[in-house]
C-alpha angles and dihedrals in degrees: 000000000000118000119250109211109128121355126181119185149118126309115229114198117224102155102175128123125231098026094168131195090264090058091047094050115004113220089242089062095059102081106114128082123247129017102287129104100030098113092078090049100054113128086352090166089063104029094053136052127185123241120225087264090057094251114142118234136168120278101234091202095061115100099232090055094056129080130287093016093068085078095042116145093182134050127205115201143152136253130321095020114183098012118152133055124013095244109147090199087081090067092040088056094048089049097045091049086056105261115146102172135019119205115203142146093248139351136217104259097235093043095053089053090049089050094062092045093055103044100266120123115220111203126185114212130170116272090246091061094045090053089047093051094044091053094051094047092052091052099046148347105299115198119190130185119213113195110190095183091057092036090232139127118195149172131217089248088066097258112138142168133204116240117220104199121166114252100244097040086049092051089051090053099044091051097040092239135134122223093276094048090051093052090048088062083070091056096120091053094046089053093048090051093048089052093047091047094050087062094041100047107011093168088069090064102048 
């Protein structure tokens, strides 16, 4: 997993409430094995339309199909983002498209945890700030810097927001590790505990 330390990139506005995981990655798009190939399927129901002959093409009106948002690193949305089923593919699709952080009024709980474990930072902001960011992104190229070491998101005009990221999740993102990888960094301590526990409680290890 790629590290998340300090990322600067374009903000894409998608200020809608209740964008659930079925919108993020429709079930019909989850047919291949493995994690690869989901970026092009992100929000497929909105990103693509079908021609009369049944061929799929990009919807030119959808924000992520427009310049400069094709290269967006950050997404601004509304309330209840990522609600619905627990499908982890929703986060895979966001990350493979290029999204490193989502700013929303609230998140689905399981989706939020999946974000941390797959290199995407979920950030809760007040509605007024989300509306301001979305409006600025619509009227011009809005570039943001998210500094996870400093726990701060900022714009060139001086506006900034503190980031309240739980310690374990912040460590995972900074190191580019999932939960298992973060645990394995403690391998020496785990091995020492097991050795001591074999002496203290030998019957457990039989």
